[in-house]
Short mmCIF file of N, CA, C and O in Angstrom, two decimals:
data_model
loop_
_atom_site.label_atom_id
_atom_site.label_comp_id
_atom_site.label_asym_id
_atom_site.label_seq_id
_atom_site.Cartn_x
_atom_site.Cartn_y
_atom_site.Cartn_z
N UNK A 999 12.94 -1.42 -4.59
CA UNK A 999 11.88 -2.30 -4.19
C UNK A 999 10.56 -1.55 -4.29
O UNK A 999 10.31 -0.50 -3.71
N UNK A 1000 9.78 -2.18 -5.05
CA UNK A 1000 8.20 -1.36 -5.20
C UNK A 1000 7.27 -1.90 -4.42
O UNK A 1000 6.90 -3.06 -4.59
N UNK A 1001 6.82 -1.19 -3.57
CA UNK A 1001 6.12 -1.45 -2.23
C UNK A 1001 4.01 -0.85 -2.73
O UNK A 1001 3.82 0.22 -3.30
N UNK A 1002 3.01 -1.63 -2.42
CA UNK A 1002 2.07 -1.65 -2.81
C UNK A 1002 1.22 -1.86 -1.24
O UNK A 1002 1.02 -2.95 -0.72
N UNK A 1003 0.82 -0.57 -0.70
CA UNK A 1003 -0.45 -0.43 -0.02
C UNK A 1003 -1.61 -1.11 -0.02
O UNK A 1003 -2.14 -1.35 -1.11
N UNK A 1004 -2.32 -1.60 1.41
CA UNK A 1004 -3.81 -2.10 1.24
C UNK A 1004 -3.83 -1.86 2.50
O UNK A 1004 -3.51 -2.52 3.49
N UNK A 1005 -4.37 -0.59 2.30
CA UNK A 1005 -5.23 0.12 4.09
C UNK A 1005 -6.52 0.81 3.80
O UNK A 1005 -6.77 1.47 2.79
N UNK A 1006 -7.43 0.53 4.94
CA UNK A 1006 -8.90 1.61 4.43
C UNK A 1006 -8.43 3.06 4.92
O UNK A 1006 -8.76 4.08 4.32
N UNK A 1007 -7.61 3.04 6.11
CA UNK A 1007 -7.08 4.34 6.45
C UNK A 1007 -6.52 4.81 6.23
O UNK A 1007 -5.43 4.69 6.80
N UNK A 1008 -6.65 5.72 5.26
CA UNK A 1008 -6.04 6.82 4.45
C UNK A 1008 -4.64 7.66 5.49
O UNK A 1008 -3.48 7.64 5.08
N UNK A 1009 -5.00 8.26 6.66
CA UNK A 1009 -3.93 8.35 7.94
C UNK A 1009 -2.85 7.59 7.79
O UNK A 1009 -1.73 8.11 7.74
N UNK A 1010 -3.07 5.87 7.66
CA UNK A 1010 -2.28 4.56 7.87
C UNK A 1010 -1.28 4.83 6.79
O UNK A 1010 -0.05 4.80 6.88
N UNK A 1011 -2.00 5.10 5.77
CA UNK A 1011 -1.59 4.97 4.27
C UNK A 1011 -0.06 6.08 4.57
O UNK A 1011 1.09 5.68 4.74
N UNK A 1012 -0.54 7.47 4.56
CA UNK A 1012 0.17 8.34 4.66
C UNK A 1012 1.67 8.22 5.36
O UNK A 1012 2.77 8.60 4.96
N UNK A 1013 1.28 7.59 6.47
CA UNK A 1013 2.43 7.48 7.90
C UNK A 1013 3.60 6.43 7.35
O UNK A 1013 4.83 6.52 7.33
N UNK A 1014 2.59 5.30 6.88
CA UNK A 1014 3.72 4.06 6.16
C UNK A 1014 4.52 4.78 5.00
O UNK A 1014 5.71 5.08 5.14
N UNK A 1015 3.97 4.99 4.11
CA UNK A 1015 4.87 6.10 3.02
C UNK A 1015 5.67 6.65 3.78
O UNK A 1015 6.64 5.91 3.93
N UNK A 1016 5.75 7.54 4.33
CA UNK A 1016 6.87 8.21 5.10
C UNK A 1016 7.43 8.16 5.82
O UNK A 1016 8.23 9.04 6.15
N UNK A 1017 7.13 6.47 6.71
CA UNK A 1017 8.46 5.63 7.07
C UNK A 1017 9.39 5.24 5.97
O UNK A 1017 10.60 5.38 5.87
N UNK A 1018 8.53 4.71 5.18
CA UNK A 1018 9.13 3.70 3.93
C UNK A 1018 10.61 4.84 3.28
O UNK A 1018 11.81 4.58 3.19
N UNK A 1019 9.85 6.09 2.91
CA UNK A 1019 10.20 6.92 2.49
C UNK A 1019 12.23 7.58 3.26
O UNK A 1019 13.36 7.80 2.83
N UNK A 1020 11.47 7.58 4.55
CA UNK A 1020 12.86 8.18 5.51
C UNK A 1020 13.65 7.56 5.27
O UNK A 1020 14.78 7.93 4.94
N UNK A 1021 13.10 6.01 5.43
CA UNK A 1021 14.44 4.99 6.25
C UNK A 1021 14.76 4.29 4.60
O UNK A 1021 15.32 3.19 4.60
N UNK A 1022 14.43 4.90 3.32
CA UNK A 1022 14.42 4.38 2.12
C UNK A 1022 14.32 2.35 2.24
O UNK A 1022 15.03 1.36 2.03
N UNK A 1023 13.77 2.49 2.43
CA UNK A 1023 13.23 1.16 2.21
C UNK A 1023 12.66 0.41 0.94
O UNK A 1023 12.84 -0.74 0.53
N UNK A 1024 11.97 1.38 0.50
CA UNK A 1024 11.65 1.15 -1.32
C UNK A 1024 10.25 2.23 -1.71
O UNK A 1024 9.66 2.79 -0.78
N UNK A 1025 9.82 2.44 -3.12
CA UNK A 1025 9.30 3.25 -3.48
C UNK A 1025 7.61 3.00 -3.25
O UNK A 1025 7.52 1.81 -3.53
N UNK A 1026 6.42 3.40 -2.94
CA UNK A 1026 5.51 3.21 -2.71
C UNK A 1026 4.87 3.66 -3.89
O UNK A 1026 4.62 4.85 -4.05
N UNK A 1027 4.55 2.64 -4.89
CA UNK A 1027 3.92 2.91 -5.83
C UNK A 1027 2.97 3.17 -5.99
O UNK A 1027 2.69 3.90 -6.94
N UNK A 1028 1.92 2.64 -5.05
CA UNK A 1028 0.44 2.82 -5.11
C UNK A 1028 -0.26 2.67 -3.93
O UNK A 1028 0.39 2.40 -2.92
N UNK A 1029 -1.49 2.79 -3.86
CA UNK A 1029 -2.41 2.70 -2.32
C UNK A 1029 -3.77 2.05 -2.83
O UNK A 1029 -4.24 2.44 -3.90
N UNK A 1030 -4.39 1.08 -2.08
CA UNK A 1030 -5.41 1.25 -2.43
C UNK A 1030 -6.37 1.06 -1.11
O UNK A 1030 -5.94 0.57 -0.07
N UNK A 1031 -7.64 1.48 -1.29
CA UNK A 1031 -8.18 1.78 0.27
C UNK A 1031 -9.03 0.42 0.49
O UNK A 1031 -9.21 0.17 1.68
N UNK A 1032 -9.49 -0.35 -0.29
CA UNK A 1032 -10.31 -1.34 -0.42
C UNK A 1032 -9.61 -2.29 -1.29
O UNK A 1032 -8.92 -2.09 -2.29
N UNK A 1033 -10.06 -3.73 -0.47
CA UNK A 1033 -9.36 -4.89 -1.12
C UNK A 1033 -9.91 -5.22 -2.61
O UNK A 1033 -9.22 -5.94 -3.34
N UNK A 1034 -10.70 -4.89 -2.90
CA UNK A 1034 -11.61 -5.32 -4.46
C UNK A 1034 -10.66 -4.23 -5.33
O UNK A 1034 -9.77 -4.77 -5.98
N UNK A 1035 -10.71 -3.13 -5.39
CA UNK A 1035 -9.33 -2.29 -5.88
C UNK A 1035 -8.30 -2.77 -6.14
O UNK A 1035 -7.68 -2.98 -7.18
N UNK A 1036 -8.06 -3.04 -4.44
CA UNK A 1036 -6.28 -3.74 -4.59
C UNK A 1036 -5.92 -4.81 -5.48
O UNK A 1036 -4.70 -4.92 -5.63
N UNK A 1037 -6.45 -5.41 -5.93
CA UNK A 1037 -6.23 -6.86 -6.35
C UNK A 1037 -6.32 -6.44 -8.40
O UNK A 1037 -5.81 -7.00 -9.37
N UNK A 1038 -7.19 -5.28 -8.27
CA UNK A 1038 -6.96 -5.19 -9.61
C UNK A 1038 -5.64 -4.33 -9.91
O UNK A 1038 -5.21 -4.45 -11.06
N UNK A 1039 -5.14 -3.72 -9.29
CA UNK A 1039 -3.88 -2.83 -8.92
C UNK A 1039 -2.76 -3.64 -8.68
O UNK A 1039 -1.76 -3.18 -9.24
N UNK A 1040 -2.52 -4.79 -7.99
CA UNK A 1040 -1.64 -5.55 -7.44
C UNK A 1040 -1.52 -6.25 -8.89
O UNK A 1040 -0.41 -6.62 -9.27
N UNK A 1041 -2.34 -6.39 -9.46
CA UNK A 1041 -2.00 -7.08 -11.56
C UNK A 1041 -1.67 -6.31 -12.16
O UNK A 1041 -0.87 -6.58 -13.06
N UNK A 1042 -2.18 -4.81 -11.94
CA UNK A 1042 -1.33 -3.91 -12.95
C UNK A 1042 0.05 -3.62 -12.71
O UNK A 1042 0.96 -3.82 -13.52
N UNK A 1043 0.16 -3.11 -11.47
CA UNK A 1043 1.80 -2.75 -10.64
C UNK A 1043 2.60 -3.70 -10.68
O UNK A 1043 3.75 -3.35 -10.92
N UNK A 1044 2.36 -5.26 -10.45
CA UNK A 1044 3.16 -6.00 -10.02
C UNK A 1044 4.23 -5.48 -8.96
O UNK A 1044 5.42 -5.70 -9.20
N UNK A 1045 4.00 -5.04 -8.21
CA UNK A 1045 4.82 -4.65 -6.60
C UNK A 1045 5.86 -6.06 -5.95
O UNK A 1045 5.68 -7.27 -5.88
N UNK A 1046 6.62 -5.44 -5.68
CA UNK A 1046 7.50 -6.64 -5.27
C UNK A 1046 7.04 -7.03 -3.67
O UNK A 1046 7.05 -8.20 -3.28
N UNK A 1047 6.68 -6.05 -2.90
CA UNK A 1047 5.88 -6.09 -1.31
C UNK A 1047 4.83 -5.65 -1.86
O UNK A 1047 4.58 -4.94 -2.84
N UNK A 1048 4.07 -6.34 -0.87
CA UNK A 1048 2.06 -5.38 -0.65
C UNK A 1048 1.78 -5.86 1.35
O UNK A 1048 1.51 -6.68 2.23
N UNK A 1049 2.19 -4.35 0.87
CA UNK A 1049 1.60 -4.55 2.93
C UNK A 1049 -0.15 -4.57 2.99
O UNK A 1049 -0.88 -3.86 2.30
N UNK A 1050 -0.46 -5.33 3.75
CA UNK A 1050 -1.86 -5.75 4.22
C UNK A 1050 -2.41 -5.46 5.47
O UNK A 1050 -1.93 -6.14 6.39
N UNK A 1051 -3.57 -4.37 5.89
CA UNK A 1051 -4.36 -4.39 6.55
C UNK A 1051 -4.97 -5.88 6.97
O UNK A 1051 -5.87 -6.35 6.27
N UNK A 1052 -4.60 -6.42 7.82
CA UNK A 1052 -5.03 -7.34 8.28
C UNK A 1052 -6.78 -7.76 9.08
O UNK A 1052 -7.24 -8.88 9.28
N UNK A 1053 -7.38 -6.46 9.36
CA UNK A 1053 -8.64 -6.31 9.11
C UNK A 1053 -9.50 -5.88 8.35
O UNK A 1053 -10.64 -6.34 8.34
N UNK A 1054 -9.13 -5.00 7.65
CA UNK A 1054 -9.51 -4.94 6.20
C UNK A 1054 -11.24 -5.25 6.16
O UNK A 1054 -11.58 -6.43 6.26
N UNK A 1055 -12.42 -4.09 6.00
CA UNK A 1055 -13.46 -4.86 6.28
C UNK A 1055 -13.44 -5.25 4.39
O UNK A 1055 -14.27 -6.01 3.91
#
């Protein structure tokens, strides 16, 4: 399962990977820190999950 990041906090970013990672849950293909990024990333990767910062400025 290819898992696709959208956090501004780089910290956030890190910690989720290495849950994802332990409990193998699926591979974290990418990060991106800003939603204008993400969205061009989320077309290239095609990720099967994209976890979302829900505040996200």
């Amino acid at each position: 399962m290819n898992i696709f990041i959208v956090e501004d906090d780089i910290s956030i970013v890190e910690i989720l990977k290495k849950i994802i990672s332990d409990r193998g849950l699926g591979n974290v293909i990418d990060y991106s820190l800003n939603g204008k990024d993400a969205i061009d990333k989320i077309k290239e990767f095609l990720p099967n999950i994209v976890l979302v910062d829900l505040f996200l400025p």
